[in-house]
Coordinates of C-alpha atoms and ligand atoms in Angstrom, one line a residue:
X24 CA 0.0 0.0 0.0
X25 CA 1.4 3.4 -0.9
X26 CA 1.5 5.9 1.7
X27 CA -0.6 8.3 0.4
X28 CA -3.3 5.9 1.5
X29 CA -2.2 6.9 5.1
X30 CA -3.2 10.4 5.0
X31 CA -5.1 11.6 8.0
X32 CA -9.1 12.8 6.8
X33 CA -9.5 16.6 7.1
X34 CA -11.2 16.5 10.9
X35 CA -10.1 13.6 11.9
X36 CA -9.4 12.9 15.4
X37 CA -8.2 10.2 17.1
X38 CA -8.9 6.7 16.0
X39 CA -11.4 4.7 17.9
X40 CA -9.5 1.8 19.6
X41 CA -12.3 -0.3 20.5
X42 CA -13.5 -0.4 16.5
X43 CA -9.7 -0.5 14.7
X44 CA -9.2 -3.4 12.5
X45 CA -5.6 -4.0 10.9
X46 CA -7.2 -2.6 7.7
X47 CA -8.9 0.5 9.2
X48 CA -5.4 1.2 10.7
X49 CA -3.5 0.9 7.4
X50 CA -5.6 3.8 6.1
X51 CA -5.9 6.0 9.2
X52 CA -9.3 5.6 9.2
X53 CA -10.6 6.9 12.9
X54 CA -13.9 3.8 12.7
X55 CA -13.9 1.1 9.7
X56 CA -16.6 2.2 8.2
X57 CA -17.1 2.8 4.5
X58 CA -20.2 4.4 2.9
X59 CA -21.2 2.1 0.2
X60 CA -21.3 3.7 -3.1
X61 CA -24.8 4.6 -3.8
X62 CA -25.5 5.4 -7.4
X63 CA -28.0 8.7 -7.4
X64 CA -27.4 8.8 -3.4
X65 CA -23.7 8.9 -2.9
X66 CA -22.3 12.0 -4.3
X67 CA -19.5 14.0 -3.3
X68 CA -21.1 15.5 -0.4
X69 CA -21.8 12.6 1.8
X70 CA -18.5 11.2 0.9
X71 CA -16.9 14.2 2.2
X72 CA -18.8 14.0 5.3
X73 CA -18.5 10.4 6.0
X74 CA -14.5 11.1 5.1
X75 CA -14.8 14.3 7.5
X76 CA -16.1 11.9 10.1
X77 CA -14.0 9.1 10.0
X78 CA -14.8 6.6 7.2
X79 CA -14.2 6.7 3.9
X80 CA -16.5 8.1 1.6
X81 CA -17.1 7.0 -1.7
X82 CA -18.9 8.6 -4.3
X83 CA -21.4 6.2 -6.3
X84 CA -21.4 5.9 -10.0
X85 CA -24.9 4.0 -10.8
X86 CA -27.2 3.2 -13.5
X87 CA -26.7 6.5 -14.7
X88 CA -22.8 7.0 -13.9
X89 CA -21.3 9.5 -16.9
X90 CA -18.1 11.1 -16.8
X91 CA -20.1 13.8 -16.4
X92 CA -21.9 13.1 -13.8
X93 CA -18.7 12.0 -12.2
X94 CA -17.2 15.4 -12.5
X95 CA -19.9 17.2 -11.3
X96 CA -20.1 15.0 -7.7
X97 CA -15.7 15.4 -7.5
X98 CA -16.2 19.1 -7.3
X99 CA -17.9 18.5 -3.9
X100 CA -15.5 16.1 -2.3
X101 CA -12.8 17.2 0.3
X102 CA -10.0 15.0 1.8
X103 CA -10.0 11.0 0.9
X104 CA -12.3 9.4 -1.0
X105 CA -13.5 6.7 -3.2
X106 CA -15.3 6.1 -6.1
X107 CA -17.9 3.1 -6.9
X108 CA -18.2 1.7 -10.7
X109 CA -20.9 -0.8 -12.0
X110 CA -19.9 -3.0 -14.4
X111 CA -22.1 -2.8 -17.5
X112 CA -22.2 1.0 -17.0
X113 CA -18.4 0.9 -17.4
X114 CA -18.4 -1.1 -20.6
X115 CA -21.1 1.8 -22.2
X116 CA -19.1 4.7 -20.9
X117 CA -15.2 4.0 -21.9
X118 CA -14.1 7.4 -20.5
X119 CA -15.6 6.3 -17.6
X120 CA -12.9 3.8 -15.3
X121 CA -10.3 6.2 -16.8
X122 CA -11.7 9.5 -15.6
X123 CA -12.2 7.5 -12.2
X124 CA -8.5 6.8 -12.0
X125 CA -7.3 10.6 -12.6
X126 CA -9.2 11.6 -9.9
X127 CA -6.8 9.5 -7.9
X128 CA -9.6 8.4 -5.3
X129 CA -8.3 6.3 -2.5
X130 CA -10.0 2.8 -3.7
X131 CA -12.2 2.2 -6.6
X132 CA -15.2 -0.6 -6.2
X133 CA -16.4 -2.1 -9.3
X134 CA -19.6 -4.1 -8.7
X135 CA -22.3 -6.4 -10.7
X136 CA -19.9 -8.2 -13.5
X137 CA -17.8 -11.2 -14.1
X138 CA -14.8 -9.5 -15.9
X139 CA -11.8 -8.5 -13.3
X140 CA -9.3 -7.0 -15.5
X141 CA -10.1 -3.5 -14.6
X142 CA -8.1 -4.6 -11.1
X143 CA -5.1 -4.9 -12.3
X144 CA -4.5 -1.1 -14.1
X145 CA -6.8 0.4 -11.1
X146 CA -4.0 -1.3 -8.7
X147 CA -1.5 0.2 -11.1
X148 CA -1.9 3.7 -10.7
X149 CA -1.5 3.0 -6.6
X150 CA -5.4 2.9 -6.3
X151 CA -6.8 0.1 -3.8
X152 CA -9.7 -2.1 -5.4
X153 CA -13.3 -3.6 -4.4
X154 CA -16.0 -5.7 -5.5
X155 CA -19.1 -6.7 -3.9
X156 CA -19.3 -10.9 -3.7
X157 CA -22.1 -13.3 -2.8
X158 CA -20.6 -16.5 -2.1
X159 CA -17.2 -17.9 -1.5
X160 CA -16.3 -18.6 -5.1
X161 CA -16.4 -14.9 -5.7
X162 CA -14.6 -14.3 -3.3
X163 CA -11.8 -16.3 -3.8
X164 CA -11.8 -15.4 -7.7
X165 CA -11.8 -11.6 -6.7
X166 CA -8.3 -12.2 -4.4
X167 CA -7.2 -14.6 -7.2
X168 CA -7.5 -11.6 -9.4
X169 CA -5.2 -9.2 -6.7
X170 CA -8.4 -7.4 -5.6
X171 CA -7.3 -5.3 -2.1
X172 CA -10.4 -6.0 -0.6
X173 CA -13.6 -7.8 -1.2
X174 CA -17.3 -6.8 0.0
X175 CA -19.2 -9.8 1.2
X176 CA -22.5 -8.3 0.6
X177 CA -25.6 -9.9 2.3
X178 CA -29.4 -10.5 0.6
X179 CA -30.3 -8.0 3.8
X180 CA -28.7 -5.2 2.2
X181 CA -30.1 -1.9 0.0
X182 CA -30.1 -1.2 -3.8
X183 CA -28.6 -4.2 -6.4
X184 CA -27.3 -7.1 -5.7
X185 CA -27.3 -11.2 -5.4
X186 CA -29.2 -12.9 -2.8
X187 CA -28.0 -15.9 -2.2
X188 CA -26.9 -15.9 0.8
X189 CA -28.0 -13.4 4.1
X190 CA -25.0 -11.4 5.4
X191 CA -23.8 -13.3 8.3
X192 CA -23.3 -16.6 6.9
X193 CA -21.9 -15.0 3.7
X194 CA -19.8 -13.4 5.9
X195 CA -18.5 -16.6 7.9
X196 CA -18.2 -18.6 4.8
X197 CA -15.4 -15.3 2.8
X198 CA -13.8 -15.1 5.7
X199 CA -13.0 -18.7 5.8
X200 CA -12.2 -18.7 2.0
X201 CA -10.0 -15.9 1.2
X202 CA -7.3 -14.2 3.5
X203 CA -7.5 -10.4 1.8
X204 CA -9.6 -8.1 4.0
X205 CA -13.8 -8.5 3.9
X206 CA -16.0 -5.7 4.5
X207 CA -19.1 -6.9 5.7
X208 CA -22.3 -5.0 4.1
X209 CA -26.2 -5.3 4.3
X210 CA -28.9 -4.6 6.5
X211 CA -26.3 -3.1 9.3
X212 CA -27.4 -0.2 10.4
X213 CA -27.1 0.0 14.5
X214 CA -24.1 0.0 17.3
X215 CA -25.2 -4.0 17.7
X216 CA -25.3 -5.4 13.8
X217 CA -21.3 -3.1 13.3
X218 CA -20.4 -4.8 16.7
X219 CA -21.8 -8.0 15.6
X220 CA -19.8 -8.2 12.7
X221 CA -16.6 -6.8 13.6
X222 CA -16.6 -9.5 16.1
X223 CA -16.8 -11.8 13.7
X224 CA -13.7 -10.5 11.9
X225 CA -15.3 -8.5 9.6
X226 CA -12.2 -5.3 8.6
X227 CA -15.3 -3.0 8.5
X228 CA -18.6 -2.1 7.0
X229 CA -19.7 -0.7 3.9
X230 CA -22.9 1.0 4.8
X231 CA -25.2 1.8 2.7
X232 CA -29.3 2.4 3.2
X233 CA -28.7 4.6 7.0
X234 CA -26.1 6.8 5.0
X235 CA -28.7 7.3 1.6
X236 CA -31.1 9.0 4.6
X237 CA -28.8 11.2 5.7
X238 CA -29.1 15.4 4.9
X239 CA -26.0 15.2 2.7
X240 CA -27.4 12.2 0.4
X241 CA -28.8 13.3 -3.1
X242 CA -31.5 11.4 -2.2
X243 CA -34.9 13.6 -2.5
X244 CA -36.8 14.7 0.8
X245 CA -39.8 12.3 0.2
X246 CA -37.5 9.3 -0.5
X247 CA -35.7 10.6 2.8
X248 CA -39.4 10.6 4.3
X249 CA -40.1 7.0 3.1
X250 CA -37.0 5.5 4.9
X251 CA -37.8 7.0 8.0
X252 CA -40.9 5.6 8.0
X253 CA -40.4 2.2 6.9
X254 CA -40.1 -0.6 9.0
X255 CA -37.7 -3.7 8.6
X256 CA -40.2 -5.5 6.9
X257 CA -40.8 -2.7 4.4
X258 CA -38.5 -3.8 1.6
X259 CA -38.9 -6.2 -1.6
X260 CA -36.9 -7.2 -4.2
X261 CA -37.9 -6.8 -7.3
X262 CA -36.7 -6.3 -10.9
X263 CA -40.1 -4.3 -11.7
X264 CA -37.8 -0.8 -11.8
X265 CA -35.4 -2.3 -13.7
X266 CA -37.7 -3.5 -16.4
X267 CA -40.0 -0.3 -16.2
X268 CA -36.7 2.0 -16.9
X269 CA -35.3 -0.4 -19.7
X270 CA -31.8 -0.9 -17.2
X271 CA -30.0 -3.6 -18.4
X272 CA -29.1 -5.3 -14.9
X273 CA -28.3 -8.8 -15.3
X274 CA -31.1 -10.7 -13.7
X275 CA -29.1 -12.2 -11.2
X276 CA -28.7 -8.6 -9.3
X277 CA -32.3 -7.8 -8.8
X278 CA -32.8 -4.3 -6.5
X279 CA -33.8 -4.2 -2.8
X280 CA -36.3 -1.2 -2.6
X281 CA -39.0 0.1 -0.5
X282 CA -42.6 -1.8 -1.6
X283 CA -45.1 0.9 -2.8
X284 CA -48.1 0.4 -5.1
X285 CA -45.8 0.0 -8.2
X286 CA -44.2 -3.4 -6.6
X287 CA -47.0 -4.6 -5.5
X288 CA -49.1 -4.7 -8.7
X289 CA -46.0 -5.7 -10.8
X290 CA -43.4 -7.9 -8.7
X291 CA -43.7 -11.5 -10.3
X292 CA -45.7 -10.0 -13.6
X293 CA -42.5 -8.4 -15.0
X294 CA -43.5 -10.2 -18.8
X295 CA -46.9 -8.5 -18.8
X296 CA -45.1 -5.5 -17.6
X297 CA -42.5 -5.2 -20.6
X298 CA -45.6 -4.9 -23.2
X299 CA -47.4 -2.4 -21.0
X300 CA -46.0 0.8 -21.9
X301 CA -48.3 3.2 -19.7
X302 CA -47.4 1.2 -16.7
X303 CA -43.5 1.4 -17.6
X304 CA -44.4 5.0 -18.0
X305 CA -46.2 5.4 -14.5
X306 CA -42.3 4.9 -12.8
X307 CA -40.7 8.0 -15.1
X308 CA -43.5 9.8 -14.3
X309 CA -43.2 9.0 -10.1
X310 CA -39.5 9.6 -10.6
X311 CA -39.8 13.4 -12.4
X312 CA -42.7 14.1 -9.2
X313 CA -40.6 12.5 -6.6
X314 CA -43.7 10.2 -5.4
X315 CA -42.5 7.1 -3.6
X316 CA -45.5 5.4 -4.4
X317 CA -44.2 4.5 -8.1
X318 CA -40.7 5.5 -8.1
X319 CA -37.7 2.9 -6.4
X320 CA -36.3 3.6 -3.0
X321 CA -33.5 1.6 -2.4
X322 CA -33.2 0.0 1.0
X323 CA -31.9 -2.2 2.9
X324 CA -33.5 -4.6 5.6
X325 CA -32.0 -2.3 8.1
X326 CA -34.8 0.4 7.1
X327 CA -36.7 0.2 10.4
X328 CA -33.5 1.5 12.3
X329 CA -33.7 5.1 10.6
X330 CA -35.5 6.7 12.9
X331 CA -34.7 11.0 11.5
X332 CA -33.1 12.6 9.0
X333 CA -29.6 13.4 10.8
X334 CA -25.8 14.1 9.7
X335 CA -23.6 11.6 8.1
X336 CA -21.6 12.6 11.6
X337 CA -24.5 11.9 13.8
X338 CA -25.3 8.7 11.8
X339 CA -22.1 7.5 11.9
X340 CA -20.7 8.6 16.3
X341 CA -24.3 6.5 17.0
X342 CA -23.6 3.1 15.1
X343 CA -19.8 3.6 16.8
X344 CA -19.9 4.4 20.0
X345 CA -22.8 1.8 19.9
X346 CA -20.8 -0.9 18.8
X347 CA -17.8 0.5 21.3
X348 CA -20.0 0.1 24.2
X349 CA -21.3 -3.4 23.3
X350 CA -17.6 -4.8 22.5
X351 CA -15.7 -3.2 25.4
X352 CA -18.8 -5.5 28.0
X353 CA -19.0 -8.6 29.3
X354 CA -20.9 -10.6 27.3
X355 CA -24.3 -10.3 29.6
X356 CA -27.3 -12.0 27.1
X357 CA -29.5 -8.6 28.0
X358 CA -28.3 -6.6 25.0
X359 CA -27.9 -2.8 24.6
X360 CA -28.3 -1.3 28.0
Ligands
FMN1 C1 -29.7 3.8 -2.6 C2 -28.7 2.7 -2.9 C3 -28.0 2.8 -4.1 C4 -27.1 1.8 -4.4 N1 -26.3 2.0 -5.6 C5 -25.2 1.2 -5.7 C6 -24.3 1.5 -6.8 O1 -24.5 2.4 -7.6 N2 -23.2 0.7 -6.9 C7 -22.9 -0.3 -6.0 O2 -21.9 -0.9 -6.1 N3 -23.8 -0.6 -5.0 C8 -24.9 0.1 -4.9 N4 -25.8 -0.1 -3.8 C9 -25.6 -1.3 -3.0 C10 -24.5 -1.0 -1.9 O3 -23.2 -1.0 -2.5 C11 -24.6 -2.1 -0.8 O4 -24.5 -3.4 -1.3 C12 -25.8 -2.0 0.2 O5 -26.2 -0.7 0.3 C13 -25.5 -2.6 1.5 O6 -26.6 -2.8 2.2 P1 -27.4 -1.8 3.1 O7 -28.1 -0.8 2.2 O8 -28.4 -2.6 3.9 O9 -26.4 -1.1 4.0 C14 -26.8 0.8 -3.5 C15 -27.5 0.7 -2.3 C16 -28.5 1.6 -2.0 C17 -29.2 1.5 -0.7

């Protein structure tokens, strides 16, 4: 790792001793906590106030990730940060990894293929990699392939992804398999689920639903609303959006979302739904009116821990000092006190 990886964050203070992992350590970062990069969510705001807080912020690069786009969300960062890439959007935007690497961003994630060859000239220009798995073949194809660190990503969790396998077995079984560092993501969201998984040897978390509430997110204030007052059992996956919008997600990363009116009338009817055009039309038209009763809200099945809109800062000291307290006890049986 090259130094410049060691950098201290701009208002960083000291790191938290109860939360540092070997990795967390080898980038100065004060808690191991990484915001998950969150395409439409994540700009460069909330990755420089996760970064400003501790973590490492990343700025996400989703269905709609331009060079562009990218430029516009860079102008807003501050200290460290990183920069998340999906696959397919990659391959239809060539400027696209390249413009990620001169922005010399502390690690690059690319998520949601099978090709790994972008590793090995991201590693090149002395930028750490990641890449979101889903089962222990993944994972050891992703450290075959030199990757720095590897995401075992739960079905719990927010947004795209496989689901397979839920995030605490997934993250027992890539921990056994590969001996790079594993960041532990979906569907933590509290001081107990960080502790929880730490403990299990987990380097950190990649968090991604409790940040996309936060007041720096892009998200939009009723898709803020919608989090806050979902509950844990809230969330469906579906491909509905995907095939509404015409998104080319491989159909083995279908989207965690909020359920509204849309999912429920077309979850499990997706053939009927690519020949009706008005209903296809019905999510652009939620979208442009920010209604979450037709347009996707990514979330996790952490959703019912988001109780207000709050600071990337706030979110980030409660899920901490949380999971301090909890690991520095004996182990009692009569949780959170
Ligand atoms: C609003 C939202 C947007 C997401 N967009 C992306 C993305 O563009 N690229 C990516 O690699 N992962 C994306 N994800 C998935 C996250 O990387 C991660 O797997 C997930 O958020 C972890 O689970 P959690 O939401 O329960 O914390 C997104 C997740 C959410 C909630």
């Amino acid at each position: 790792m090259s130094s410049s990886h060691a950098q201290p964050s701009p208002g960083e203070q000291a790191i938290e001793p109860r939360l540092a992992t070997e990795w967390s350590r080898a980038l100065n970062l004060r808690v191991p906590v990484v915001n998950a990069p969150m395409g439409g969510v994540a700009g460069g705001r909330l990755a420089a106030a996760v970064t400003s807080a501790g973590g490492l912020g990343m700025i996400g690069m989703g269905s709609a990730g331009s060079v562009a786009a990218l430029c516009t969300e860079l102008e807003h960062t501050t200290g460290r940060f990183g920069i998340g890439l999906v696959d397919w959007v990659m391959a239809a935007e060539p400027g696209l990894l390249d413009a990620a690497i001169a922005a010399a961003p502390t690690l690059i994630s690319v998520s949601f293929g099978t090709s790994l060859s972008w590793v090995e000239p991201v590693r090149d220009s002395g930028i750490l990699t990641a890449t979101q798995v889903y089962n222990v073949a993944e994972a050891r194809r992703a450290q075959d392939a030199g990757i720095d660190v590897v995401v075992a990503r739960g079905a719990e969790g927010g947004g795209h992804g496989a689901t397979e396998m839920a995030t605490l077995p997934l993250l027992d079984a890539v921990l056994d398999a590969v001996s790079v560092p594993v960041l532990a993501a979906g569907g933590i969201g509290s001081g107990a689920s960080l502790a929880a998984v730490l403990a299990a040897g987990a380097s950190g978390v990649w968090l991604g639903t409790h940040l996309a509430a936060c007041s720096e997110s892009l998200l939009s204030d009723s898709g803020r609303r919608a989090l806050i007052e979902a509950d844990g059992t809230d969330t469906i996956v579906t491909r509905a959006f995907d095939i509404a919008m015409g998104l080319p997600w491989p159909t083995r990363f279908p989207a965690r979302v909020l359920r509204n009116e849309f999912t429920d009338r077309w979850t499990g009817h997706e053939d009927a739904l690519r020949t009706d055009r008005a209903a296809r039309e019905k999510v652009t038209a939620a979208i442009d009116a920010d209604d979450p009763s037709a347009a996707p809200v990514d979330a996790g099945q952490g959703v019912g821990m988001i109780t207000t809109a709050t600071s990337a800062a706030q979110v980030i000291h409660e899920i901490c000092s949380g999971a301090a307290a909890l690991l520095s006890r004996p182990i009692s049986g009569s949780g959170p006190t």
